[in-house]
Short mmCIF file of C-alpha atoms in Angstrom, two decimals:
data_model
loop_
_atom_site.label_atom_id
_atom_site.label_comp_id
_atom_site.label_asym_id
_atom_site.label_seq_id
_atom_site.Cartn_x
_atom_site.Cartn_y
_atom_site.Cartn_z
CA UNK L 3 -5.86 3.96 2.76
CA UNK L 4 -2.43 3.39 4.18
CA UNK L 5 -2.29 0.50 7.27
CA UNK L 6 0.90 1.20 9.85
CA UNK L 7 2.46 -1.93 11.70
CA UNK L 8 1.61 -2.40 15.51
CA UNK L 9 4.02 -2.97 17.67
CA UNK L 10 3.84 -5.56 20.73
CA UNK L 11 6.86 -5.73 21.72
CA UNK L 12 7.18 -9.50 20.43
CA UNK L 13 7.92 -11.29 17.38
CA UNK L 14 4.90 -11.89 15.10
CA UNK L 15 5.60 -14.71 12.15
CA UNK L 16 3.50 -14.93 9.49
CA UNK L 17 3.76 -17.39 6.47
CA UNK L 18 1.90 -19.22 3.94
CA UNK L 19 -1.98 -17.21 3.25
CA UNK L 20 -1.41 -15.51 6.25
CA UNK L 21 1.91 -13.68 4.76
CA UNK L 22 0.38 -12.78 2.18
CA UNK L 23 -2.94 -11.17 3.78
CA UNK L 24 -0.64 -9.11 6.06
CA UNK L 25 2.09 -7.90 3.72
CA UNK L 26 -1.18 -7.08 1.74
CA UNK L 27 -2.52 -5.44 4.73
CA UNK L 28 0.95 -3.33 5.45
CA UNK L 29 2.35 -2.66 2.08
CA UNK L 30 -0.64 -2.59 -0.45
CA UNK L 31 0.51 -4.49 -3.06
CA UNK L 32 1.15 -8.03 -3.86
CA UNK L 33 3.86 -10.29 -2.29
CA UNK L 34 4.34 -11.68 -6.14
CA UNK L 35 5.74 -8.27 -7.06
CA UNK L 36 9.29 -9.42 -4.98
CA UNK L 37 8.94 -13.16 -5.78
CA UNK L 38 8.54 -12.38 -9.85
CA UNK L 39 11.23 -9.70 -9.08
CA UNK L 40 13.37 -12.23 -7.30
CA UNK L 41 12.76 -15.20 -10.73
CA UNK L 42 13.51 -12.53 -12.86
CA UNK L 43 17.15 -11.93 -11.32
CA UNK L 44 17.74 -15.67 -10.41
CA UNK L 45 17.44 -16.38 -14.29
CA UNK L 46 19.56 -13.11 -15.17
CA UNK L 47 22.28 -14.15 -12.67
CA UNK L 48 21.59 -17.95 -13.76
CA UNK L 49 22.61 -17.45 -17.55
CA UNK L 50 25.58 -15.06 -16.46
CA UNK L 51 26.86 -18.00 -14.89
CA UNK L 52 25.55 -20.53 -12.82
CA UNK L 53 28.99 -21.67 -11.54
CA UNK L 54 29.42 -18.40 -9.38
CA UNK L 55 28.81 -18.30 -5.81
CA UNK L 56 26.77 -15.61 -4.27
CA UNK L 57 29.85 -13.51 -3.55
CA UNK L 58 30.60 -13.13 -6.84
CA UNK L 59 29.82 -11.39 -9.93
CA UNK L 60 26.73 -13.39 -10.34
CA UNK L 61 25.39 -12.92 -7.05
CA UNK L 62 26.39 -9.10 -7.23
CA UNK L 63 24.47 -9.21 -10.62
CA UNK L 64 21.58 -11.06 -8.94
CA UNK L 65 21.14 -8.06 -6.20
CA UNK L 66 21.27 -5.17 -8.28
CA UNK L 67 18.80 -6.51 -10.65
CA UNK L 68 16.35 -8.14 -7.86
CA UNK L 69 16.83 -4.18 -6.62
CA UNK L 70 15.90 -2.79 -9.71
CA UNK L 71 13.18 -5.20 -10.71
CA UNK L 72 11.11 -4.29 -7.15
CA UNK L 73 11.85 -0.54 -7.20
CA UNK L 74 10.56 -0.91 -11.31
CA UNK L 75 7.49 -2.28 -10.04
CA UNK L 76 6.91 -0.36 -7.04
CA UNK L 77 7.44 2.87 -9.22
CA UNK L 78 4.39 2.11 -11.41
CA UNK L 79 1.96 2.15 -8.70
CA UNK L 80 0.87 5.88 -6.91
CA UNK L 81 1.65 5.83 -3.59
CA UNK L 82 4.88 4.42 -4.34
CA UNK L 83 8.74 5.84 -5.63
CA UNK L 84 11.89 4.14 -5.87
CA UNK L 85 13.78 7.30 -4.72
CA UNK L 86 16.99 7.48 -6.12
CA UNK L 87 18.76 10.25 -4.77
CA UNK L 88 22.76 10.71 -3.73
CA UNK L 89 21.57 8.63 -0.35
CA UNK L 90 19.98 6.04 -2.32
CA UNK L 91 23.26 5.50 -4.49
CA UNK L 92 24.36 2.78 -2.23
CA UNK L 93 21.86 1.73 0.26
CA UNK L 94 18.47 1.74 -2.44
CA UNK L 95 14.97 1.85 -1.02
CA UNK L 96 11.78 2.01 -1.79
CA UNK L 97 9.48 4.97 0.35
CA UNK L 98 5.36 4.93 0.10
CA UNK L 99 4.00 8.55 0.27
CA UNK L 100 2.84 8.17 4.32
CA UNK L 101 6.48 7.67 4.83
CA UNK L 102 6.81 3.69 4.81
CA UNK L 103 10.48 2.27 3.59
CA UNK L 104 11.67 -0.91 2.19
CA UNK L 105 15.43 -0.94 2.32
CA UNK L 106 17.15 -4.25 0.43
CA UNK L 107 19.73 -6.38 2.47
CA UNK L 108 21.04 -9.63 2.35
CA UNK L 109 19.78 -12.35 5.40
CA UNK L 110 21.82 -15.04 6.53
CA UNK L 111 21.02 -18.85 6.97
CA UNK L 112 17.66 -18.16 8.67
CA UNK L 113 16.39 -16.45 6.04
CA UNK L 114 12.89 -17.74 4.94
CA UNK L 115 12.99 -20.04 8.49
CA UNK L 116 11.00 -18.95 11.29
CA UNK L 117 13.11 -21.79 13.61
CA UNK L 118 16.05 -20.36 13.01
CA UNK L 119 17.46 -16.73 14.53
CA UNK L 120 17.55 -14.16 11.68
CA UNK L 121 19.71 -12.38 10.95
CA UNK L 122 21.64 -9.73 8.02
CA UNK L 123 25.00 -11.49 6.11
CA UNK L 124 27.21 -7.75 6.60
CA UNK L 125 26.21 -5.25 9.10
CA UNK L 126 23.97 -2.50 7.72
CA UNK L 127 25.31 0.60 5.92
CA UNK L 128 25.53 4.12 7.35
CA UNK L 129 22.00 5.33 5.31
CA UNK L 130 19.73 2.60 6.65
CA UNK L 131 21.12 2.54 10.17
CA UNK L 132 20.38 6.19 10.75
CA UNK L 133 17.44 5.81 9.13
CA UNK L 134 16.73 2.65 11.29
CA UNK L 135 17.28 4.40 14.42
CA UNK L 136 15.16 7.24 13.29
CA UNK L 137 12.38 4.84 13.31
CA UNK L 138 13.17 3.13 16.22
CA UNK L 139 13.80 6.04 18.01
CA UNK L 140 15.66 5.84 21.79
CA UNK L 141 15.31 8.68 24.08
CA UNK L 142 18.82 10.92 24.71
CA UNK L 143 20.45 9.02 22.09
CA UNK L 144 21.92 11.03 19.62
CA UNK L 145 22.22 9.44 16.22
CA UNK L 146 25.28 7.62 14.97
CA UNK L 147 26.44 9.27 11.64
CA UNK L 148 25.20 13.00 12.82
CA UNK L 149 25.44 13.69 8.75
CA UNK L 150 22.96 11.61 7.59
CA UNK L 151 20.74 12.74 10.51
CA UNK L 152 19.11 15.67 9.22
CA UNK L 153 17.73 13.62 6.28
CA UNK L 154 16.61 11.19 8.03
CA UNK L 155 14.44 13.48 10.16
CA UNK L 156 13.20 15.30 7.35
CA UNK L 157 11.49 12.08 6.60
CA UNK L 158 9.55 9.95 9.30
CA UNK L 159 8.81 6.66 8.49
CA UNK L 160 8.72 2.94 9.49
CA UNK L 161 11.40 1.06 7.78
CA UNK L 162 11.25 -2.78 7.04
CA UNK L 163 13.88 -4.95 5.15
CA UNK L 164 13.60 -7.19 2.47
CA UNK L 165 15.72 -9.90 3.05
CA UNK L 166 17.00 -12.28 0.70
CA UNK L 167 19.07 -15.59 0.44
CA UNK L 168 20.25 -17.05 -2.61
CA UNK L 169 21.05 -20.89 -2.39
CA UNK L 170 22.33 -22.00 -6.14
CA UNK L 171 18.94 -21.45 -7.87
CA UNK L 172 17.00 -20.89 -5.00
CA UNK L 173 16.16 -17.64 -3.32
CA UNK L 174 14.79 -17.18 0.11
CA UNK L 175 13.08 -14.12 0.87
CA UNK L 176 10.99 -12.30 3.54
CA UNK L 177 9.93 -8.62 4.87
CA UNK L 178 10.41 -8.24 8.30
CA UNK L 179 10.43 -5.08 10.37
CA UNK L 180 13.77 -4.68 13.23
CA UNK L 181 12.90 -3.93 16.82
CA UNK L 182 16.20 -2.21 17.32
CA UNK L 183 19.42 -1.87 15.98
CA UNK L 184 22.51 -1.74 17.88
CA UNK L 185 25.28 1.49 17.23
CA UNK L 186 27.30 -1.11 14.86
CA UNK L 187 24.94 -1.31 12.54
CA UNK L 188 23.52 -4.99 13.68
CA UNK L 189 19.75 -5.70 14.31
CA UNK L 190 18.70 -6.25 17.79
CA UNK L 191 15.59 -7.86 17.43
CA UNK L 192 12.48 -8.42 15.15
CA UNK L 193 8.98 -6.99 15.79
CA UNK L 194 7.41 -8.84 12.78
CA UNK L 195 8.23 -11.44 10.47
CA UNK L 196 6.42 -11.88 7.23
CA UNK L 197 7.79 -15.01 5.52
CA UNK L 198 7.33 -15.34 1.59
CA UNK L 199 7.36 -18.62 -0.67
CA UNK L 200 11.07 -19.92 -2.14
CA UNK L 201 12.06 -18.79 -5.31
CA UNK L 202 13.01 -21.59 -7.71
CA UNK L 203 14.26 -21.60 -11.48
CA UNK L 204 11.83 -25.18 -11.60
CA UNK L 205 9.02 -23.30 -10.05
CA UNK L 206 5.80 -22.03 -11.10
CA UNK L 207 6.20 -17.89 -11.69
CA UNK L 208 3.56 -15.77 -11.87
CA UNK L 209 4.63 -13.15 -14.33
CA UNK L 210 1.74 -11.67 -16.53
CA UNK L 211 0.01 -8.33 -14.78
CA UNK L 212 -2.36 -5.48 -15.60
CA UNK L 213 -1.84 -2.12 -13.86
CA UNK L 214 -5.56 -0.57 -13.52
CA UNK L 215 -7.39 1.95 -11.78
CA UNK L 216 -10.59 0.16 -10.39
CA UNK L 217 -13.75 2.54 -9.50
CA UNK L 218 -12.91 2.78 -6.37
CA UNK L 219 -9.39 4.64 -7.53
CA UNK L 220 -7.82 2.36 -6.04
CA UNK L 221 -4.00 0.25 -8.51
CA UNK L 222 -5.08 -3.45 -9.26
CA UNK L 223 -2.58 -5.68 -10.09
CA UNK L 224 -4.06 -8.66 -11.71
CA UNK L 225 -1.79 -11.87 -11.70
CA UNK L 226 -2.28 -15.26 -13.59
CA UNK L 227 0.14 -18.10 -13.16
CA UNK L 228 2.57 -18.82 -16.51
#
């Protein structure tokens, strides 16, 4: 059974157990699935070479494979595809059969800090701000980039973003879901923050998983600390 966000027209922050009972609640899988996914590209980008800064090939190598890890992941489990289409060349996402996105961007200082004001490092790309608007939807607007519109019609959804900051061998990360975004491709506002745990290279992982259908049909994904 699929769970939609409810919106209230106010920020709600959620961190700690209650993150992960409500990411649980929205996205039906484990938060651990973008933390492991987040270690796993930390120590790829680590061992390219830890003197680069997050602008540069190691950081670029750190997103794509974070990216790739998740939408790995996410592909194993039903209700789930990493669609990778023309449109997901460049701005990659993850959809959930009901229609639910997760689109990949990079945060900026407030990342992973509910007392600071979040929000993205580079304004959003043509894909996800269409897509954006389709699911924040303003009446007698038409939609900026008219020829992206059609798919992104074709396809309603709710789309959150999973944000990300790496700081030397630490990554920040959390899935929150825009209120609005403005024509310039900048977010607006935040209807719901779900904060996730720091990534460290020091830090205990959880890595080890079982993908298996229960009675109830229903994908468990078992998890033991390593």
């Amino acid at each position: 059974m699929f769970s939609q966000p409810d919106f209230a027209g106010y920020t709600r922050n959620y961190s700690k157990e209650s993150a992960t009972q409500e990411f649980f609640r929205i996205f039906g899988f484990s938060p651990e699935v973008l933390r492991e996914s987040a270690y796993r590209a930390l120590r790829s980008a680590t061992q390219t070479d830890d003197m680069h800064s997050q602008l540069s090939g190691a950081g670029s190598r750190f997103y794509h494979t974070f990216v790739e890890e998740v939408r790995a992941e996410l592909d194993r489990l039903d209700e789930w595809t990493a669609k990778r289409d023309d449109d997901n060349q460049s701005s990659p996402r993850a959809y959930r059969a009901d229609g639910l996105a997760l689109a990949f961007v990079q945060g900026n200082s407030a990342t992973g800090d509910l007392n600071k004001v979040l929000g993205l490092k580079k304004p959003l790309g043509n894909v996800t701000l269409v897509e954006l608007q389709q699911s924040n939807p303003v009446p007698n607007r038409e939609m900026t980039f008219e020829i992206f519109a059609g798919t992104a019609k074709s396809r309603p959804q709710t789309m959150w973003l999973v944000l990300y900051r790496r700081e030397d061998d630490t990554v920040k990360l959390e899935v929150s879901l825009p209120a609005g975004v403005s024509e310039d491709g900048k977010v607006t506002g935040w209807d719901k923050r779900i904060i996730l745990d720091d990534v460290t290279m020091s830090g205990s992982i959880t890595e080890e998983r079982t993908d298996e259908r229960g009675e109830d049909g229903e994908v468990g994904v078992a998890i033991s600390a390593r």
